[in-house]
Coordinates of C-alpha atoms and ligand atoms in Angstrom, one line a residue:
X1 CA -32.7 2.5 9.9
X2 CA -29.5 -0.3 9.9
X3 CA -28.1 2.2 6.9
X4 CA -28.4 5.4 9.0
X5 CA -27.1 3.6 12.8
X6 CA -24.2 2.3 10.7
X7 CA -23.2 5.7 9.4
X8 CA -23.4 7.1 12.6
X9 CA -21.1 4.7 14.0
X10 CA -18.7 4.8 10.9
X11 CA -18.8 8.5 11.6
X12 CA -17.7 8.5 15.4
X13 CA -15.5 5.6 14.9
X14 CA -13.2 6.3 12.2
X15 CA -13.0 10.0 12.5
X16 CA -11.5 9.8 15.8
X17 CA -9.2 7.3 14.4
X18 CA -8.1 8.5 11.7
X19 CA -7.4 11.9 12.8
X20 CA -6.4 12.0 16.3
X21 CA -4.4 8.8 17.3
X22 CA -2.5 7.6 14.2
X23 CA -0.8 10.5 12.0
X24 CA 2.5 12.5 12.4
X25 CA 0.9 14.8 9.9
X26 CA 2.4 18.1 8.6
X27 CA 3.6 19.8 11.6
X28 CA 1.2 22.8 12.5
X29 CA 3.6 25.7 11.6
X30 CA 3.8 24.6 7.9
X31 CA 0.2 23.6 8.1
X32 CA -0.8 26.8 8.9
X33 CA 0.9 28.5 6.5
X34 CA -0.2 25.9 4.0
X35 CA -3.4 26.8 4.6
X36 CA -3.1 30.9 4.7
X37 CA -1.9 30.3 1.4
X38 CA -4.7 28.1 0.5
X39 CA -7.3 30.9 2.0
X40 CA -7.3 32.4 -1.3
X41 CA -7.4 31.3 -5.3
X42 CA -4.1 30.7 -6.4
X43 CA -2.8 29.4 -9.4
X44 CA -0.6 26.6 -8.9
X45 CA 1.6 24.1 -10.5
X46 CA 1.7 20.4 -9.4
X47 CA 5.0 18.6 -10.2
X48 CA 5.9 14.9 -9.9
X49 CA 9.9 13.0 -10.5
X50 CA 10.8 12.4 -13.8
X51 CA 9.3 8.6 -14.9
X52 CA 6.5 9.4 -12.8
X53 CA 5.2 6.1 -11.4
X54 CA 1.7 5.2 -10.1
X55 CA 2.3 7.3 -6.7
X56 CA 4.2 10.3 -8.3
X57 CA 0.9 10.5 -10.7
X58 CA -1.7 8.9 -7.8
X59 CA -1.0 11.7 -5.6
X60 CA 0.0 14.3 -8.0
X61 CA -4.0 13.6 -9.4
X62 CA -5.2 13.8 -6.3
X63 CA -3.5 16.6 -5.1
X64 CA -4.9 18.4 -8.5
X65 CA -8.6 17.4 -8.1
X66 CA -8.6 18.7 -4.5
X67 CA -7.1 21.8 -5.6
X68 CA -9.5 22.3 -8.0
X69 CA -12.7 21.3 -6.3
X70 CA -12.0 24.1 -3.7
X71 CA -11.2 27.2 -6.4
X72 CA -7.8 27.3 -7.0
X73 CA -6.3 27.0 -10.6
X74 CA -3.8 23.7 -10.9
X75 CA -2.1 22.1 -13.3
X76 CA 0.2 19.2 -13.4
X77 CA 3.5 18.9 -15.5
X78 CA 5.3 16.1 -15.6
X79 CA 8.9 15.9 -16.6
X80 CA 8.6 13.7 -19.2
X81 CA 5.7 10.8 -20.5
X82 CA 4.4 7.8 -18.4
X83 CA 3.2 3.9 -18.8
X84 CA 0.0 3.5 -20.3
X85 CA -1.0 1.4 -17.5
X86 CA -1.4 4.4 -15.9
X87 CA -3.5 6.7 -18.1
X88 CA -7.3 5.3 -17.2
X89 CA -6.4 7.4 -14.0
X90 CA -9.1 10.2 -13.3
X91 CA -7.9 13.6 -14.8
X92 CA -4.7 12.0 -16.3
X93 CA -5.6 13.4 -19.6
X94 CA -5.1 16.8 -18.6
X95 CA -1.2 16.2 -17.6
X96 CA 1.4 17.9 -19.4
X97 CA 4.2 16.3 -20.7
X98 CA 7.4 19.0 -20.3
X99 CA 9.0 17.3 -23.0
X100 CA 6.3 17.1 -25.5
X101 CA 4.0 20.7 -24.0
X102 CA 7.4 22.2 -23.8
X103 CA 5.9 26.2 -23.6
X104 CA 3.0 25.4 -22.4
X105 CA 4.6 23.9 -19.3
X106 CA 7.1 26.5 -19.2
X107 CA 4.0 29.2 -19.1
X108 CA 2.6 26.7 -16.1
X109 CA 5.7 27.4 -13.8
X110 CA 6.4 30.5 -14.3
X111 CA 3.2 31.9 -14.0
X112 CA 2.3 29.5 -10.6
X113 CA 1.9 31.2 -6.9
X114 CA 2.3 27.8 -5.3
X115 CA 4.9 25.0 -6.7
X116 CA 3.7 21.2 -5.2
X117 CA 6.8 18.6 -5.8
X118 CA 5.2 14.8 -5.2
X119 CA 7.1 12.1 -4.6
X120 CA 10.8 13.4 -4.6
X121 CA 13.2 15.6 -2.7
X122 CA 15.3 17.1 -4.4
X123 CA 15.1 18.9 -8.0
X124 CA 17.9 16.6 -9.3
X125 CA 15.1 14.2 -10.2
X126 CA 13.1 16.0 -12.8
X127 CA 15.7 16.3 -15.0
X128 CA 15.8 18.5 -17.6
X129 CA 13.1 20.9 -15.6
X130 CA 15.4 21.4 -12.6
X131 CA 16.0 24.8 -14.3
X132 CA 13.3 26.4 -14.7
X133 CA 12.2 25.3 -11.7
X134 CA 15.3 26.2 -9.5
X135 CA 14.3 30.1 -11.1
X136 CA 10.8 30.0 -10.2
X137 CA 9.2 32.5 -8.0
X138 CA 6.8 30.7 -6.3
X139 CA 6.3 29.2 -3.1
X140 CA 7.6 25.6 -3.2
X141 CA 5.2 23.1 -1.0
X142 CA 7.4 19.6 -1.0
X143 CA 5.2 16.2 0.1
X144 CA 7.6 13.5 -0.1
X145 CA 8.2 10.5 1.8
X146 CA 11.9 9.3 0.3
X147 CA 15.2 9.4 2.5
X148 CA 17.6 13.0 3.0
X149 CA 15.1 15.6 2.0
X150 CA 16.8 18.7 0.3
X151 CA 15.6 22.2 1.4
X152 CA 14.3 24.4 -1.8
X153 CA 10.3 23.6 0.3
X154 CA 9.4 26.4 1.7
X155 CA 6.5 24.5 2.9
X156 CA 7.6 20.7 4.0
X157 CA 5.7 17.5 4.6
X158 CA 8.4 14.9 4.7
X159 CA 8.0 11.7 6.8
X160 CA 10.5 8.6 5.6
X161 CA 8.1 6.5 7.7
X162 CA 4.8 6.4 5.2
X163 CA 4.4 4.0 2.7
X164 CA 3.7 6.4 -0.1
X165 CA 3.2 10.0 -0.9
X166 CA -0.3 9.2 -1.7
X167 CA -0.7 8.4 2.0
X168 CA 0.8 11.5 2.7
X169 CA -1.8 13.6 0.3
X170 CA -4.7 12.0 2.4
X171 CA -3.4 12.7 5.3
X172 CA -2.9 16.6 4.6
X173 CA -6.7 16.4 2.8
X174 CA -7.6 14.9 6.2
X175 CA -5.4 18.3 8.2
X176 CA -6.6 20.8 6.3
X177 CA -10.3 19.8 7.3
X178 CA -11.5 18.7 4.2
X179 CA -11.5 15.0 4.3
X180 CA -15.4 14.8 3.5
X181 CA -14.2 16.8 0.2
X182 CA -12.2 13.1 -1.1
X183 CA -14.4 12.0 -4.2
X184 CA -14.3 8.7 -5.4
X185 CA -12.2 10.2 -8.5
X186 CA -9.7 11.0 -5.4
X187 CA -10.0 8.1 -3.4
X188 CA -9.0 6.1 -6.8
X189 CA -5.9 7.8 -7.3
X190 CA -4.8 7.5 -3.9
X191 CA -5.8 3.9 -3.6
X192 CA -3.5 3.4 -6.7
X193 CA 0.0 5.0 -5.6
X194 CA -0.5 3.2 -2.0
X195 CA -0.9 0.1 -3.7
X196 CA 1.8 0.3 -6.3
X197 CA 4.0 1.7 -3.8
X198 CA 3.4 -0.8 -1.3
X199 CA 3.8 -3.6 -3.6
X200 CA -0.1 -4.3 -3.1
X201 CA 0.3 -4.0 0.8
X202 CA 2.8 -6.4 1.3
X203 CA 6.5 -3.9 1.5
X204 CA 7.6 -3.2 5.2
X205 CA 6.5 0.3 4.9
X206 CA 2.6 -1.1 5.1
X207 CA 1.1 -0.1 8.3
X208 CA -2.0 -0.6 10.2
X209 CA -2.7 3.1 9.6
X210 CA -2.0 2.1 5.7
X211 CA -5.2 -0.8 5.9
X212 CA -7.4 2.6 8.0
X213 CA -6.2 4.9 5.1
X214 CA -7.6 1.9 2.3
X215 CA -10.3 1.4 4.7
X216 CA -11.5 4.6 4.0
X217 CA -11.0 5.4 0.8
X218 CA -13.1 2.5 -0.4
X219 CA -15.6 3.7 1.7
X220 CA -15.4 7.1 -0.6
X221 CA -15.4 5.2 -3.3
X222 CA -12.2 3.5 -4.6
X223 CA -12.7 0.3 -6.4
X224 CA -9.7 -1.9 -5.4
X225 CA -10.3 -4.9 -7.6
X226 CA -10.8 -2.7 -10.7
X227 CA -7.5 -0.8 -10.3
X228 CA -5.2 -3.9 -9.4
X229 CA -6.7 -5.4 -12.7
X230 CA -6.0 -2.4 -14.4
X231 CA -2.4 -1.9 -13.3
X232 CA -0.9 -5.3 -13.0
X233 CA -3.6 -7.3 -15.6
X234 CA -2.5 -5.2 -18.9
X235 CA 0.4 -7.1 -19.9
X236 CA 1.1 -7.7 -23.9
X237 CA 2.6 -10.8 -25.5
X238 CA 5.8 -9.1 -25.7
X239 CA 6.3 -8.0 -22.1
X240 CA 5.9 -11.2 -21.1
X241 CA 8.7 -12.8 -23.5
X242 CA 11.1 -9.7 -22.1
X243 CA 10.2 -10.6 -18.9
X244 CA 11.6 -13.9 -20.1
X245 CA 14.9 -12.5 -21.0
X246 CA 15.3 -10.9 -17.9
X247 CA 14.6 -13.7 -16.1
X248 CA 17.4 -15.8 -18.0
X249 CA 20.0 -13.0 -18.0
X250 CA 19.6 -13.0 -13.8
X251 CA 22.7 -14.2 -12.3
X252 CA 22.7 -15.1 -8.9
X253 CA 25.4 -14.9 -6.5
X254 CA 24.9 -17.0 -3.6
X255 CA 28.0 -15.8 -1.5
X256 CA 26.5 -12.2 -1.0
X257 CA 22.7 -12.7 -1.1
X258 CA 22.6 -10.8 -4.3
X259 CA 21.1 -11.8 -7.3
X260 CA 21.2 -8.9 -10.7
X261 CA 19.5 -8.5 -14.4
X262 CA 20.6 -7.1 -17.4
X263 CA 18.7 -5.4 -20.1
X264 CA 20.5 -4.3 -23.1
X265 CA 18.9 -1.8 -25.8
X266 CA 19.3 -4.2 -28.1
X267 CA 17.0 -6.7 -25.8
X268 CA 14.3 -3.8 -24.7
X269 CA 14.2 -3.2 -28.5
X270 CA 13.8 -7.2 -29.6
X271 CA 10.4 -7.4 -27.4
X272 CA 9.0 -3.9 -28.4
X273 CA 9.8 -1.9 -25.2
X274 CA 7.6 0.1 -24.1
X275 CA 7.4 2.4 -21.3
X276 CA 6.6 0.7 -17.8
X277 CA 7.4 -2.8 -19.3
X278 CA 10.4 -3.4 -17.3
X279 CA 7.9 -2.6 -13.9
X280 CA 8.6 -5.0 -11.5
X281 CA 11.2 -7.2 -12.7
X282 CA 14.1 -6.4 -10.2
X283 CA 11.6 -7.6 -7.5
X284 CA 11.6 -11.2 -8.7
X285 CA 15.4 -11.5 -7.8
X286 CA 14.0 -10.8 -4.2
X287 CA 11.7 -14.2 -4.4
X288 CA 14.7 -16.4 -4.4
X289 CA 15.1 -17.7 -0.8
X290 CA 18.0 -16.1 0.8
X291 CA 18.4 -13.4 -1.7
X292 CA 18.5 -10.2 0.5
X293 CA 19.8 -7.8 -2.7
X294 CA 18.4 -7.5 -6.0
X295 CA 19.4 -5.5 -9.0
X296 CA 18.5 -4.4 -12.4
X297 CA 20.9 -2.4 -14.9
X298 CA 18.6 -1.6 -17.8
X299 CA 20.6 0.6 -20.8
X300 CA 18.9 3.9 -22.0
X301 CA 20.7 4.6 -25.3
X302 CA 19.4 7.4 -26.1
X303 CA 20.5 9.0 -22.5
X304 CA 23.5 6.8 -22.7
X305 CA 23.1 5.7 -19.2
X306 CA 22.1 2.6 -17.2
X307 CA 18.8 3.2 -15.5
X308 CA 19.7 0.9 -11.9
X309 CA 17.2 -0.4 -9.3
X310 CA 17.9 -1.8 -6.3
X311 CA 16.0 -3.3 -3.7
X312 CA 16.7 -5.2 -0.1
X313 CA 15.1 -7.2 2.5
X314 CA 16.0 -6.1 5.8
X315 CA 18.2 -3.7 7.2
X316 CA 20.8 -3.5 4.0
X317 CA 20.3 -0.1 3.2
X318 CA 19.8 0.5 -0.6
X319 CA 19.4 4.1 -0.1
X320 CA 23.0 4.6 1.1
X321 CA 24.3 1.8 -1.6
X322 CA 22.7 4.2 -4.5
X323 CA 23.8 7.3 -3.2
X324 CA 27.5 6.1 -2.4
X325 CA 27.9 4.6 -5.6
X326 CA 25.4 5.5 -8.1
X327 CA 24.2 8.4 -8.4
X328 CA 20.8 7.7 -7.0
X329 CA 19.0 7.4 -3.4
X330 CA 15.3 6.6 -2.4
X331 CA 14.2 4.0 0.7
X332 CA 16.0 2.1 2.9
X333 CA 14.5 -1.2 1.0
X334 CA 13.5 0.6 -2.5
X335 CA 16.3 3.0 -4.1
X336 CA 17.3 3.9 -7.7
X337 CA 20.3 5.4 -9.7
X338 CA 22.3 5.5 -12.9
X339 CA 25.9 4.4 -14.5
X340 CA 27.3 6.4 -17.4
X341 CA 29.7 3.5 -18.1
X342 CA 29.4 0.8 -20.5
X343 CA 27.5 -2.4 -19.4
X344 CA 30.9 -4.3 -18.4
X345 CA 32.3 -1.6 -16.5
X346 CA 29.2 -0.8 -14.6
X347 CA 28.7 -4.6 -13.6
X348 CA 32.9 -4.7 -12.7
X349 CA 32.4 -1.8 -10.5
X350 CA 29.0 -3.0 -8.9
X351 CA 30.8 -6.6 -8.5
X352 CA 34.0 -4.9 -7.0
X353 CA 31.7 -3.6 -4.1
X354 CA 30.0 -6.5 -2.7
X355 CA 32.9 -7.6 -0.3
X356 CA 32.4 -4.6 1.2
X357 CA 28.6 -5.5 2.4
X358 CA 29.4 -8.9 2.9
X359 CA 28.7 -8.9 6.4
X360 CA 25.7 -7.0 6.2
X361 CA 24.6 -9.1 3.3
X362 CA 25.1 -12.3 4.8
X363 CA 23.3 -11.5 8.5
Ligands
LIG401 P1 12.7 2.6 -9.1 O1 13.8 1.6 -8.9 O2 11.4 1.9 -9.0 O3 12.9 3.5 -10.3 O4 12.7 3.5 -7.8 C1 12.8 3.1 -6.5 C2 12.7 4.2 -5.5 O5 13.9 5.0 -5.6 C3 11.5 5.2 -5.8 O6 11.0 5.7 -4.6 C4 12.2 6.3 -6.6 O7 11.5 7.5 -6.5 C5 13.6 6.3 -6.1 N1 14.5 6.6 -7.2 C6 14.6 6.1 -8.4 N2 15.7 6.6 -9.1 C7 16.2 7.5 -8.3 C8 17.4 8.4 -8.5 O8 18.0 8.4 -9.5 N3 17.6 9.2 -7.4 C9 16.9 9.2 -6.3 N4 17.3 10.0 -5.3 N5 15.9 8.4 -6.1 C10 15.5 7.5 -7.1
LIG402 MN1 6.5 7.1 -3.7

């Protein structure tokens, strides 16, 4: 009797809420013509950014079990592989790796009547697929909540103000009519790319409609304590002694609130690197008090490059910074980018700018 009173309120409580007062959503033209598309099987091809992290593959798995629990044919391909810490995730076995399923992948694109891009903008950021993708036939659908949208989408949800493109996948579920159809398979992949994407809640981008979203989700299932221990608990020996070197190779200057790591080959190679170790580490430049700008360079041999993260506090936009000056973009507080100089030269040149964000830096 308590059980069946308590579903009755849950139901005329939170589905109000949730649909009705909080969400921006997908506006109703694209909707609509999302979901004409939708009326019908379709084969369709679900892509996340190259070095896919947990909300690229969160809401790209998502996404895919959806798809497929209401008849349409789907398959993911990712630009390239992925941490481990990430591979417990429901249906992550049946992603394919571009680099490593090369024709396979190929065959999945070409062949799709519906293209979904997760997590990114613009088709700069899968790499070595931009091609192939840039000469598809299909209908592009782009879900994306990162800064200066490019326009390949036929078909756009883009809202900067969401924490994470998970969010944005539960919200279309939840516009398309279907949120009864989240499994717990579902809600676990969702709950995973909010929470890594919201640095476990605590990132400006975190909203009250963020806590309805997680709310919910564990009430279809998502097991929250299970997936933070199976994200952030999985370290080895020898990510925690590289984590040491990046720690002692931070240098910290005061004078413009900034404080950057560097990570040579040579270093990554010493403690064993592997994929996803380096997670994390520019935000601990952040935890010193008055830092408002943090940095890590980390080399990439193979791709001769530095691979660069930034991230702020406040209004300093790293979004502009990266775009300006590296190569890169992403959120106001949360951007990326790359150097193809050498490790001198790229620190010289990211040095050489600071006086001009002194003020910024210092308010
Ligand atoms: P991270 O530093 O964790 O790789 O990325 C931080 C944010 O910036 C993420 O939202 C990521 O998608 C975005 N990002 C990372 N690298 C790039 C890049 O090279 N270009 C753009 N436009 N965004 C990036
Ligand atoms: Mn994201």
């Amino acid at each position: 009797m308590i059980q069946l009173s308590l579903g009755k309120i849950k139901a005329f409580v939170l589905k109000p809420i949730l649909l009705n007062c909080i969400f921006a959503g997908m506006n109703l033209e694209h909707l609509n013509e999302l979901k004409k598309l939708l009326s019908s099987p379709k084969k369709i091809a679900i892509i996340p950014h190259k070095n896919p992290d947990g909300d690229a593959i969160g809401s790209t798995l998502a996404l895919w079990h959806y798809l497929v629990n209401t008849g349409h044919t789907a398959s993911i391909v990712a630009p390239n592989d992925y941490p481990k810490f990430l591979k417990w995730m429901p249906g992550s076995d049946q992603i394919l790796n571009f680099e490593k399923e090369n024709s396979q992948s190929k065959a999945c694109i070409n062949n799709a009547d519906i293209i979904c891009t997760l997590d990114f903008n613009h088709l700069g950021r899968v790499g070595q697929m931009s091609e192939i993708l840039e000469s598809a036939k299909a209908t592009f659908v782009m879900v994306d909540h990162h800064q200066e949208p490019s326009d390949y989408a036929k078909i756009m949800y883009s809202d900067v103000k969401m924490s994470s493109t998970c969010e944005m996948v539960y919200v279309l579920i939840n516009q398309l009519g279907d949120e009864n159809s989240i499994t717990p398979e579902m809600a676990n992949c969702i709950y995973t790319g909010i929470m890594t994407d919201t640095g476990s809640f605590k990132f400006a981008a975190t909203t009250s409609n963020t806590h309805r979203v997680i709310a919910d989700l564990m009430d279809k299932g998502a097991e929250g304590t299970e997936i933070h221990h199976r994200i952030y608990d999985t370290n080895s020996p020898s990510r925690l002694h590289l984590l040491g070197c990046a720690l002692k190779n931070m240098v910290i200057l005061e004078e413009y609130s900034t404080a950057y790591i560097t990570m040579s080959q040579d270093e990554l190679d010493t403690y064993n690197y592997q994929k996803g170790d380096t997670e994390g580490f520019v935000n601990y430049g952040l935890t010193l008090d008055g830092i408002k700008f943090a940095v890590i360079f980390i080399e990439n041999r193979e791709e001769g490059i530095y691979k660069i993260s930034f991230r702020s506090v406040g209004e300093f936009s790293v979004n502009d910074f990266a775009r300006k000056h590296f190569s890169g973009g992403g959120h106001t507080n949360a951007a990326g980018g790359k150097s193809d100089d050498n490790l001198e030269e790229t620190i010289a040149k990211f040095t050489s700018l600071l006086p001009l964000y002194k003020n910024q830096l210092q308010s």
